[in-house]
Amino acid sequence: MSIMWTVKVLGLGVVALSLSLELIGRLLRRLRPERTLNEVLFFPSEIACVEHIFTPSSPHSCFCLLPHDVETSFSRLLRRILSASSSLDLCVFAFSNMDMSRAIVALHSRGVTIRVISDKDYAAITGSQIGVLRKAGICVRCNVASVYMHHKFAVVDGRLLITGSLNWTLTAVQSNMENVLVTEEPDLVRPFIKEFHRIWEHNDPTQHRRSSDQRPARGTTRLETD
Amino acid sequence: MSIMWTVKVLGLGVVALSLSLELIGRLLRRLRPERTLNEVLFFPSEIACVEHIFTPSSPHSCFCLLPHDVETSFSRLLRRILSASSSLDLCVFAFSNMDMSRAIVALHSRGVTIRVISDKDYAAITGSQIGVLRKAGICVRCNVASVYMHHKFAVVDGRLLITGSLNWTLTAVQSNMENVLVTEEPDLVRPFIKEFHRIWEHNDPTQHRRSSDQRPARGTTRLETD
């Protein structure tokens, strides 16, 4: 009888132990936080051909003299931008980089919803890509206020934030010392989404047209079209 | 005998259960990720007196005409900077804001180790606070290369990153649309610490002096002192 009981107790112990281990394993898997994407890119970027990023189906189609198949800060940044599948909200002070403009137009032609906010003074200078975007049918709004719109951020698919010191210019990418931070951290992404919405609504040209219609005297409000 | 065994088994079960619960509780506490500080500040900041941030012991000592006891983006930024207890590494393109300069000098006089990297062209312009920092005995290095050092970041105590579009100027704080991101996320902080170290070492004036000594011909290397 006593041997039987010992066997039963040991059996019970083994079952309890295996159940506990299973339970702990499940808890561990559930509680381990999923790795949030956080990446920092520094510039100036090495100068290399980025044609393969635009034409991934034929990666060896370019015969230019720049180095090929080189992963650079700029190529990583371009990939992040081109990863957009539903929307891209861009709020950038200076935008004259033709590769970045090509990426935005490519996304637009793929059906990605693009909204761009830019600084009204910079948008008007020679080399600015804002006109190219507008010609492609992309919605662009420029800040109405007389202050600098000095942001340089983008939100991809409402979940990925790209922000930093880097204006979207060739000089910034190839010459300056700059940083770009790429993150999916919701506490960082959410405020930028909210701020984009605020600036976008604040610079709605239809609203400004209406308010200037109501004001017969010469106003200082600048009219911008989408 | 059988009753005794039943009591023993039940006792063993109770002990095993309580131990399991204790173990699971400990695991839960250890595995729950501590909330990492992530904050985003937007500018322009409301204009308000910041005297109470510098003199917290006598918060009502200022009689200036600006609004008092108002929490603004700028006051939050100043508090983050002044939270440094051991070190502050600052890498900023333009630095002319006198309140921010006062904060850095205050930290230096408290014994916090300060290192500043700035853009050599901007450091030389009227209104730059780089001279004030140097006069206070703070180590400042300017980038030797002919490119813009366009960063605007600081690392507090090797754990808190402050970065964004905001230069440390009055216009940026009070007029421009800017962002500042404050984070303790190690994956974001670590690359900035590494980049600061790289730029700091790269612009060591003693190294540049040595290399220019070796070069008898007129060089383009610019000498900077700490």
CSV table of C-alpha atoms in Angstrom, one decimal:
chain,number,residue,atom,x,y,z
A,1,MET,CA,0.0,0.0,0.0
A,2,SER,CA,2.8,2.4,1.0
A,3,ILE,CA,4.7,1.6,-2.2
A,4,MET,CA,1.6,2.3,-4.3
A,5,TRP,CA,1.1,5.6,-2.5
A,6,THR,CA,4.7,6.6,-3.1
A,7,VAL,CA,4.3,5.8,-6.8
A,8,LYS,CA,1.1,7.8,-7.0
A,9,VAL,CA,2.7,10.8,-5.2
A,10,LEU,CA,5.7,10.7,-7.5
A,11,GLY,CA,3.4,10.4,-10.6
A,12,LEU,CA,1.4,13.4,-9.3
A,13,GLY,CA,4.6,15.3,-8.8
A,14,VAL,CA,5.8,14.6,-12.3
A,15,VAL,CA,2.4,15.7,-13.8
A,16,ALA,CA,2.4,18.9,-11.6
A,17,LEU,CA,5.9,19.7,-12.7
A,18,SER,CA,5.3,19.2,-16.4
A,19,LEU,CA,2.1,21.2,-16.2
A,20,SER,CA,4.0,24.0,-14.4
A,21,LEU,CA,6.8,24.0,-17.0
A,22,GLU,CA,4.2,24.2,-19.8
A,23,LEU,CA,2.4,27.0,-18.0
A,24,ILE,CA,5.6,29.0,-17.4
A,25,GLY,CA,6.7,28.4,-21.1
A,26,ARG,CA,3.4,29.8,-22.3
A,27,LEU,CA,3.6,32.8,-20.0
A,28,LEU,CA,7.1,33.5,-21.2
A,29,ARG,CA,6.1,33.4,-24.8
A,30,ARG,CA,3.1,35.7,-24.1
A,31,LEU,CA,5.0,38.2,-22.0
A,32,ARG,CA,8.1,38.5,-24.1
A,33,PRO,CA,7.6,41.9,-25.8
A,34,GLU,CA,7.7,41.7,-29.6
A,35,ARG,CA,10.7,43.5,-30.9
A,36,THR,CA,9.6,46.9,-32.1
A,37,LEU,CA,11.5,48.2,-35.1
A,38,ASN,CA,14.0,50.9,-34.2
A,39,GLU,CA,16.7,51.9,-36.6
A,40,VAL,CA,19.1,54.9,-36.9
A,41,LEU,CA,20.7,56.0,-40.1
A,42,PHE,CA,23.6,58.4,-40.3
A,43,PHE,CA,24.6,60.5,-43.2
A,44,PRO,CA,26.4,61.5,-45.5
A,45,SER,CA,25.6,58.3,-47.2
A,46,GLU,CA,28.0,56.4,-49.4
A,47,ILE,CA,27.3,57.3,-53.0
A,48,ALA,CA,25.9,54.3,-54.9
A,49,CYS,CA,23.4,53.3,-57.6
A,50,VAL,CA,19.9,52.9,-56.3
A,51,GLU,CA,18.3,51.8,-59.5
A,52,HIS,CA,17.9,48.2,-58.2
A,53,ILE,CA,15.6,49.5,-55.5
A,54,PHE,CA,13.2,50.9,-58.0
A,55,THR,CA,13.5,47.9,-60.4
A,56,PRO,CA,13.9,44.9,-58.0
A,57,SER,CA,12.7,42.5,-60.8
A,58,SER,CA,15.8,43.4,-62.9
A,59,PRO,CA,18.5,44.2,-60.4
A,60,HIS,CA,21.4,44.2,-62.9
A,61,SER,CA,19.7,46.4,-65.5
A,62,CYS,CA,21.8,49.6,-64.7
A,63,PHE,CA,25.1,50.2,-66.3
A,64,CYS,CA,25.9,53.6,-64.7
A,65,LEU,CA,29.4,54.2,-63.3
A,66,LEU,CA,28.3,54.3,-59.6
A,67,PRO,CA,29.0,51.3,-57.3
A,68,HIS,CA,26.2,48.7,-57.5
A,69,ASP,CA,24.7,46.4,-55.0
A,70,VAL,CA,25.9,48.5,-52.1
A,71,GLU,CA,23.7,48.8,-49.0
A,72,THR,CA,24.0,52.5,-47.9
A,73,SER,CA,22.1,54.7,-45.4
A,74,PHE,CA,20.3,56.2,-48.4
A,75,SER,CA,19.3,52.8,-49.9
A,76,ARG,CA,17.9,51.7,-46.5
A,77,LEU,CA,16.0,55.0,-46.2
A,78,LEU,CA,14.6,54.6,-49.8
A,79,ARG,CA,13.5,51.0,-49.0
A,80,ARG,CA,11.7,52.2,-45.8
A,81,ILE,CA,9.9,54.9,-47.9
A,82,LEU,CA,9.0,52.4,-50.6
A,83,SER,CA,7.7,49.9,-48.1
A,84,ALA,CA,4.4,52.0,-47.9
A,85,SER,CA,1.5,49.9,-49.0
A,86,SER,CA,-1.5,52.1,-48.1
A,87,SER,CA,-0.4,55.6,-47.1
A,88,LEU,CA,2.5,58.0,-46.8
A,89,ASP,CA,2.2,61.3,-45.0
A,90,LEU,CA,5.2,63.5,-45.6
A,91,CYS,CA,6.0,66.8,-43.8
A,92,VAL,CA,9.3,68.2,-45.0
A,93,PHE,CA,10.9,71.6,-45.1
A,94,ALA,CA,13.1,71.1,-48.2
A,95,PHE,CA,12.4,68.6,-50.9
A,96,SER,CA,14.7,68.6,-53.9
A,97,ASN,CA,16.1,65.0,-54.0
A,98,MET,CA,15.1,63.5,-57.3
A,99,ASP,CA,15.4,59.8,-56.2
A,100,MET,CA,13.1,60.6,-53.2
A,101,SER,CA,10.7,62.3,-55.5
A,102,ARG,CA,10.8,59.3,-57.9
A,103,ALA,CA,10.0,57.1,-54.9
A,104,ILE,CA,7.0,59.2,-53.9
A,105,VAL,CA,5.7,59.3,-57.5
A,106,ALA,CA,6.2,55.5,-57.7
A,107,LEU,CA,4.1,55.0,-54.6
A,108,HIS,CA,1.4,57.2,-55.9
A,109,SER,CA,1.2,55.3,-59.1
A,110,ARG,CA,0.9,52.1,-57.1
A,111,GLY,CA,-2.2,53.5,-55.5
A,112,VAL,CA,-0.7,54.5,-52.1
A,113,THR,CA,-2.4,57.6,-50.7
A,114,ILE,CA,0.2,60.4,-50.5
A,115,ARG,CA,-0.2,63.6,-48.6
A,116,VAL,CA,2.7,66.1,-48.6
A,117,ILE,CA,3.2,69.3,-46.5
A,118,SER,CA,6.1,71.5,-47.4
A,119,ASP,CA,7.5,74.9,-46.6
A,120,LYS,CA,6.0,77.5,-48.9
A,121,ASP,CA,9.2,79.4,-49.4
A,122,TYR,CA,11.3,76.3,-50.1
A,123,ALA,CA,8.6,74.8,-52.4
A,124,ALA,CA,9.0,77.8,-54.7
A,125,ILE,CA,12.8,77.6,-55.3
A,126,THR,CA,14.5,76.2,-58.3
A,127,GLY,CA,15.2,72.4,-57.9
A,128,SER,CA,12.3,71.9,-55.5
A,129,GLN,CA,10.4,68.7,-56.3
A,130,ILE,CA,7.1,70.0,-55.0
A,131,GLY,CA,6.0,71.0,-58.6
A,132,VAL,CA,6.9,67.5,-59.9
A,133,LEU,CA,4.7,65.9,-57.2
A,134,ARG,CA,1.8,68.2,-57.9
A,135,LYS,CA,2.1,67.5,-61.7
A,136,ALA,CA,1.9,63.8,-60.9
A,137,GLY,CA,-1.4,64.4,-59.1
A,138,ILE,CA,-0.1,64.2,-55.5
A,139,CYS,CA,-1.9,66.3,-52.9
A,140,VAL,CA,0.6,68.9,-51.6
A,141,ARG,CA,-0.2,71.7,-49.1
A,142,CYS,CA,2.2,74.4,-48.1
A,143,ASN,CA,2.1,76.1,-44.7
A,144,VAL,CA,0.1,79.3,-44.7
A,145,ALA,CA,1.9,80.9,-41.7
A,146,SER,CA,4.9,83.1,-42.2
A,147,VAL,CA,7.1,80.9,-40.0
A,148,TYR,CA,9.4,78.1,-41.2
A,149,MET,CA,7.8,74.7,-41.4
A,150,HIS,CA,11.1,73.0,-40.4
A,151,HIS,CA,9.9,69.4,-39.9
A,152,LYS,CA,11.5,66.5,-41.8
A,153,PHE,CA,9.3,63.5,-41.0
A,154,ALA,CA,7.2,60.9,-42.8
A,155,VAL,CA,4.7,58.4,-41.5
A,156,VAL,CA,4.4,55.2,-43.5
A,157,ASP,CA,1.1,53.3,-43.4
A,158,GLY,CA,0.2,55.0,-40.1
A,159,ARG,CA,2.7,52.9,-38.2
A,160,LEU,CA,6.3,53.7,-39.2
A,161,LEU,CA,7.9,57.0,-38.4
A,162,ILE,CA,10.9,58.4,-40.3
A,163,THR,CA,12.2,61.5,-38.8
A,164,GLY,CA,15.5,63.4,-38.1
A,165,SER,CA,17.7,66.3,-39.1
A,166,LEU,CA,17.7,65.3,-42.8
A,167,ASN,CA,16.0,67.4,-45.4
A,168,TRP,CA,15.1,65.5,-48.5
A,169,THR,CA,17.8,67.1,-50.6
A,170,LEU,CA,20.9,65.7,-52.4
A,171,THR,CA,23.3,67.8,-50.3
A,172,ALA,CA,21.8,66.5,-47.1
A,173,VAL,CA,22.0,62.9,-48.3
A,174,GLN,CA,25.5,63.0,-49.9
A,175,SER,CA,27.4,65.7,-48.0
A,176,ASN,CA,26.0,66.8,-44.6
A,177,MET,CA,26.3,65.0,-41.3
A,178,GLU,CA,22.7,64.1,-40.6
A,179,ASN,CA,20.6,61.5,-38.8
A,180,VAL,CA,17.3,59.7,-39.6
A,181,LEU,CA,15.5,57.7,-37.0
A,182,VAL,CA,13.1,55.0,-38.1
A,183,THR,CA,10.7,53.6,-35.5
A,184,GLU,CA,7.5,51.8,-35.0
A,185,GLU,CA,7.3,52.7,-31.3
A,186,PRO,CA,3.6,53.8,-30.9
A,187,ASP,CA,4.4,56.4,-28.2
A,188,LEU,CA,6.6,58.1,-30.8
A,189,VAL,CA,4.5,57.5,-33.9
A,190,ARG,CA,1.2,58.6,-32.5
A,191,PRO,CA,2.1,62.3,-31.7
A,192,PHE,CA,3.5,62.7,-35.2
A,193,ILE,CA,0.3,61.4,-36.8
A,194,LYS,CA,-1.7,63.8,-34.7
A,195,GLU,CA,0.7,66.7,-35.6
A,196,PHE,CA,0.5,65.9,-39.3
A,197,HIS,CA,-3.3,65.9,-39.2
A,198,ARG,CA,-3.3,69.2,-37.3
A,199,ILE,CA,-0.9,70.9,-39.9
A,200,TRP,CA,-2.8,69.4,-42.8
A,201,GLU,CA,-6.2,70.7,-41.6
A,202,HIS,CA,-4.7,74.0,-40.6
A,203,ASN,CA,-3.4,74.5,-44.2
A,204,ASP,CA,-6.6,73.4,-46.0
A,205,PRO,CA,-6.6,75.9,-49.0
A,206,THR,CA,-10.4,75.7,-49.3
A,207,GLN,CA,-10.7,77.0,-45.7
A,208,HIS,CA,-8.3,79.8,-46.4
A,209,ARG,CA,-10.0,80.8,-49.6
A,210,ARG,CA,-13.3,81.0,-47.7
A,211,SER,CA,-11.8,83.2,-44.9
A,212,SER,CA,-10.1,85.5,-47.4
A,213,ASP,CA,-13.4,85.8,-49.3
A,214,GLN,CA,-15.0,87.1,-46.1
A,215,ARG,CA,-12.2,89.6,-45.7
A,216,PRO,CA,-12.5,92.4,-48.3
A,217,ALA,CA,-9.3,94.2,-47.2
A,218,ARG,CA,-6.0,92.9,-48.5
A,219,GLY,CA,-5.0,90.0,-46.3
A,220,THR,CA,-1.7,88.5,-45.6
A,221,THR,CA,-3.0,85.0,-46.0
A,222,ARG,CA,-1.2,83.1,-48.7
A,223,LEU,CA,-3.4,80.9,-50.9
A,224,GLU,CA,-2.1,77.4,-51.7
A,225,THR,CA,-3.7,74.8,-53.9
A,226,ASP,CA,-3.5,71.1,-53.3
B,1,MET,CA,-1.9,5.0,7.3
B,2,SER,CA,-4.0,5.9,4.2
B,3,ILE,CA,-5.4,9.0,6.0
B,4,MET,CA,-1.9,10.1,6.9
B,5,TRP,CA,-0.8,9.7,3.3
B,6,THR,CA,-3.8,11.7,2.0
B,7,VAL,CA,-2.9,14.5,4.4
B,8,LYS,CA,0.7,14.4,3.3
B,9,VAL,CA,-0.2,14.5,-0.4
B,10,LEU,CA,-2.6,17.4,0.2
B,11,GLY,CA,0.0,19.2,2.2
B,12,LEU,CA,2.6,18.6,-0.6
B,13,GLY,CA,0.0,19.8,-3.1
B,14,VAL,CA,-0.6,23.1,-1.2
B,15,VAL,CA,3.1,23.7,-0.8
B,16,ALA,CA,3.7,23.0,-4.6
B,17,LEU,CA,0.8,25.3,-5.5
B,18,SER,CA,2.0,28.2,-3.3
B,19,LEU,CA,5.5,27.8,-4.6
B,20,SER,CA,4.2,27.8,-8.2
B,21,LEU,CA,2.1,30.9,-7.6
B,22,GLU,CA,5.1,32.7,-6.0
B,23,LEU,CA,7.3,31.6,-9.0
B,24,ILE,CA,4.8,32.8,-11.5
B,25,GLY,CA,4.3,36.1,-9.7
B,26,ARG,CA,8.1,36.7,-9.7
B,27,LEU,CA,8.3,35.8,-13.4
B,28,LEU,CA,5.5,38.2,-14.2
B,29,ARG,CA,7.2,41.1,-12.4
B,30,ARG,CA,10.5,40.4,-14.0
B,31,LEU,CA,9.1,39.9,-17.5
B,32,ARG,CA,6.7,42.9,-17.6
B,33,PRO,CA,8.7,45.4,-19.6
B,34,GLU,CA,9.3,48.6,-17.7
B,35,ARG,CA,7.8,51.5,-19.5
B,36,THR,CA,10.6,53.2,-21.5
B,37,LEU,CA,10.4,57.0,-21.6
B,38,ASN,CA,9.2,58.2,-25.0
B,39,GLU,CA,8.1,61.8,-25.4
B,40,VAL,CA,7.6,64.1,-28.4
B,41,LEU,CA,7.6,67.9,-28.1
B,42,PHE,CA,6.3,70.2,-30.8
B,43,PHE,CA,7.3,73.8,-31.4
B,44,PRO,CA,6.8,76.7,-31.7
B,45,SER,CA,6.6,76.7,-27.9
B,46,GLU,CA,4.2,79.0,-26.0
B,47,ILE,CA,6.3,82.0,-24.8
B,48,ALA,CA,6.5,81.9,-21.0
B,49,CYS,CA,9.0,82.6,-18.2
B,50,VAL,CA,11.4,79.8,-17.5
B,51,GLU,CA,13.2,81.4,-14.5
B,52,HIS,CA,11.5,78.9,-12.1
B,53,ILE,CA,13.2,76.0,-13.9
B,54,PHE,CA,16.6,77.5,-13.1
B,55,THR,CA,15.7,78.6,-9.5
B,56,PRO,CA,13.3,75.8,-8.3
B,57,SER,CA,14.0,76.8,-4.7
B,58,SER,CA,12.4,80.2,-5.1
B,59,PRO,CA,9.8,79.6,-7.8
B,60,HIS,CA,8.1,83.0,-7.4
B,61,SER,CA,11.2,85.1,-7.5
B,62,CYS,CA,10.7,86.5,-11.1
B,63,PHE,CA,8.6,89.5,-11.8
B,64,CYS,CA,9.0,89.7,-15.6
B,65,LEU,CA,6.0,90.3,-17.8
B,66,LEU,CA,5.9,86.9,-19.4
B,67,PRO,CA,3.3,84.3,-18.2
B,68,HIS,CA,4.5,82.3,-15.2
B,69,ASP,CA,4.0,78.7,-14.0
B,70,VAL,CA,3.1,77.6,-17.6
B,71,GLU,CA,4.3,74.2,-18.7
B,72,THR,CA,5.4,74.6,-22.3
B,73,SER,CA,7.3,72.4,-24.9
B,74,PHE,CA,10.4,74.6,-24.1
B,75,SER,CA,10.1,74.3,-20.4
B,76,ARG,CA,9.8,70.5,-20.7
B,77,LEU,CA,12.8,70.4,-23.0
B,78,LEU,CA,14.8,72.6,-20.5
B,79,ARG,CA,13.9,70.2,-17.7
B,80,ARG,CA,15.1,67.2,-19.7
B,81,ILE,CA,18.4,68.9,-20.4
B,82,LEU,CA,18.8,70.0,-16.7
B,83,SER,CA,18.0,66.4,-15.6
B,84,ALA,CA,21.7,65.5,-16.4
B,85,SER,CA,23.5,64.3,-13.3
B,86,SER,CA,26.8,63.0,-14.7
B,87,SER,CA,27.2,63.9,-18.4
B,88,LEU,CA,25.7,65.7,-21.4
B,89,ASP,CA,27.0,65.2,-24.9
B,90,LEU,CA,25.6,67.8,-27.3
B,91,CYS,CA,26.0,67.8,-31.1
B,92,VAL,CA,24.1,70.8,-32.6
B,93,PHE,CA,24.4,72.7,-35.8
B,94,ALA,CA,23.2,76.1,-34.5
B,95,PHE,CA,23.4,77.2,-30.9
B,96,SER,CA,22.3,80.7,-30.1
B,97,ASN,CA,19.5,80.2,-27.5
B,98,MET,CA,20.6,82.0,-24.3
B,99,ASP,CA,18.3,80.0,-22.0
B,100,MET,CA,19.8,76.7,-23.3
B,101,SER,CA,23.3,78.1,-23.0
B,102,ARG,CA,22.5,79.1,-19.4
B,103,ALA,CA,21.3,75.5,-18.8
B,104,ILE,CA,24.5,74.0,-20.1
B,105,VAL,CA,26.7,76.4,-18.1
B,106,ALA,CA,24.6,75.6,-15.0
B,107,LEU,CA,25.2,71.8,-15.5
B,108,HIS,CA,28.9,72.4,-16.0
B,109,SER,CA,29.1,74.4,-12.7
B,110,ARG,CA,27.3,71.5,-11.0
B,111,GLY,CA,30.1,69.2,-12.1
B,112,VAL,CA,28.3,67.5,-15.0
B,113,THR,CA,30.8,66.5,-17.8
B,114,ILE,CA,29.8,68.5,-20.9
B,115,ARG,CA,31.1,67.9,-24.4
B,116,VAL,CA,29.8,70.0,-27.3
B,117,ILE,CA,30.2,69.5,-31.0
B,118,SER,CA,29.0,72.4,-33.3
B,119,ASP,CA,29.2,73.5,-36.9
B,120,LYS,CA,32.4,75.6,-37.4
B,121,ASP,CA,30.6,78.1,-39.7
B,122,TYR,CA,27.6,78.6,-37.4
B,123,ALA,CA,29.9,78.8,-34.3
B,124,ALA,CA,31.5,81.9,-35.7
B,125,ILE,CA,28.4,84.0,-36.3
B,126,THR,CA,27.2,86.8,-34.1
B,127,GLY,CA,24.8,85.5,-31.4
B,128,SER,CA,26.3,82.0,-31.3
B,129,GLN,CA,26.6,80.8,-27.7
B,130,ILE,CA,29.7,78.6,-28.5
B,131,GLY,CA,32.0,81.4,-27.3
B,132,VAL,CA,30.1,81.7,-24.0
B,133,LEU,CA,30.4,77.9,-23.4
B,134,ARG,CA,34.1,78.0,-24.1
B,135,LYS,CA,34.6,81.0,-21.8
B,136,ALA,CA,32.8,79.0,-19.1
B,137,GLY,CA,35.5,76.2,-19.5
B,138,ILE,CA,33.3,73.8,-21.5
B,139,CYS,CA,34.9,71.5,-24.0
B,140,VAL,CA,33.7,72.4,-27.5
B,141,ARG,CA,34.9,70.9,-30.8
B,142,CYS,CA,33.9,72.1,-34.2
B,143,ASN,CA,33.8,69.9,-37.2
B,144,VAL,CA,36.9,70.1,-39.3
B,145,ALA,CA,35.3,68.9,-42.6
B,146,SER,CA,33.9,71.4,-45.0
B,147,VAL,CA,30.4,69.8,-44.9
B,148,TYR,CA,27.6,71.0,-42.7
B,149,MET,CA,27.4,69.3,-39.3
B,150,HIS,CA,23.6,69.4,-39.3
B,151,HIS,CA,22.8,67.2,-36.3
B,152,LYS,CA,20.7,68.5,-33.4
B,153,PHE,CA,20.9,65.9,-30.7
B,154,ALA,CA,22.0,65.5,-27.1
B,155,VAL,CA,22.6,62.5,-24.9
B,156,VAL,CA,21.9,62.9,-21.2
B,157,ASP,CA,23.8,60.7,-18.8
B,158,GLY,CA,24.4,58.1,-21.6
B,159,ARG,CA,20.8,57.0,-21.4
B,160,LEU,CA,18.4,59.7,-22.6
B,161,LEU,CA,18.4,60.9,-26.2
B,162,ILE,CA,17.0,64.3,-27.2
B,163,THR,CA,16.9,64.7,-31.0
B,164,GLY,CA,14.8,66.3,-33.8
B,165,SER,CA,14.6,69.1,-36.2
B,166,LEU,CA,15.1,71.8,-33.6
B,167,ASN,CA,18.3,73.9,-33.6
B,168,TRP,CA,19.1,75.4,-30.3
B,169,THR,CA,18.1,78.9,-31.4
B,170,LEU,CA,15.4,81.3,-30.2
B,171,THR,CA,13.7,81.4,-33.6
B,172,ALA,CA,13.4,77.6,-33.7
B,173,VAL,CA,11.9,77.5,-30.2
B,174,GLN,CA,9.5,80.5,-30.5
B,175,SER,CA,8.7,80.7,-34.2
B,176,ASN,CA,9.3,77.6,-36.3
B,177,MET,CA,7.3,74.4,-36.6
B,178,GLU,CA,9.7,71.9,-35.1
B,179,ASN,CA,9.9,68.6,-33.3
B,180,VAL,CA,12.0,67.1,-30.6
B,181,LEU,CA,11.9,63.5,-29.6
B,182,VAL,CA,13.0,62.4,-26.2
B,183,THR,CA,13.6,58.7,-25.7
B,184,GLU,CA,15.4,56.2,-23.4
B,185,GLU,CA,14.9,53.4,-26.0
B,186,PRO,CA,18.4,51.7,-26.0
B,187,ASP,CA,18.2,50.7,-29.7
B,188,LEU,CA,17.8,54.4,-30.5
B,189,VAL,CA,20.2,55.9,-27.9
B,190,ARG,CA,23.1,53.5,-28.5
B,191,PRO,CA,23.8,54.5,-32.2
B,192,PHE,CA,23.8,58.2,-31.3
B,193,ILE,CA,26.3,57.6,-28.4
B,194,LYS,CA,28.5,55.8,-30.9
B,195,GLU,CA,28.1,58.6,-33.6
B,196,PHE,CA,28.9,61.3,-31.0
B,197,HIS,CA,32.1,59.4,-30.0
B,198,ARG,CA,33.1,59.0,-33.7
B,199,ILE,CA,32.6,62.7,-34.5
B,200,TRP,CA,34.3,63.8,-31.2
B,201,GLU,CA,37.4,61.7,-31.9
B,202,HIS,CA,37.4,62.7,-35.6
B,203,ASN,CA,37.6,66.4,-34.6
B,204,ASP,CA,40.2,66.1,-31.9
B,205,PRO,CA,42.2,69.3,-32.4
B,206,THR,CA,45.4,67.7,-31.1
B,207,GLN,CA,45.2,65.1,-33.9
B,208,HIS,CA,44.6,67.7,-36.5
B,209,ARG,CA,47.5,69.8,-35.3
B,210,ARG,CA,49.8,66.9,-35.5
B,211,SER,CA,48.7,66.0,-39.0
B,212,SER,CA,49.0,69.6,-40.2
B,213,ASP,CA,52.5,69.7,-38.6
B,214,GLN,CA,53.5,66.8,-40.8
B,215,ARG,CA,52.2,68.6,-43.9
B,216,PRO,CA,54.4,71.5,-44.8
B,217,ALA,CA,52.3,72.7,-47.7
B,218,ARG,CA,49.3,74.9,-47.0
B,219,GLY,CA,46.5,72.5,-45.9
B,220,THR,CA,42.8,73.0,-45.9
B,221,THR,CA,42.5,71.5,-42.4
B,222,ARG,CA,40.9,74.0,-40.0
B,223,LEU,CA,42.3,74.1,-36.5
B,224,GLU,CA,39.9,74.2,-33.6
B,225,THR,CA,40.6,74.3,-30.0
B,226,ASP,CA,38.6,72.7,-27.2
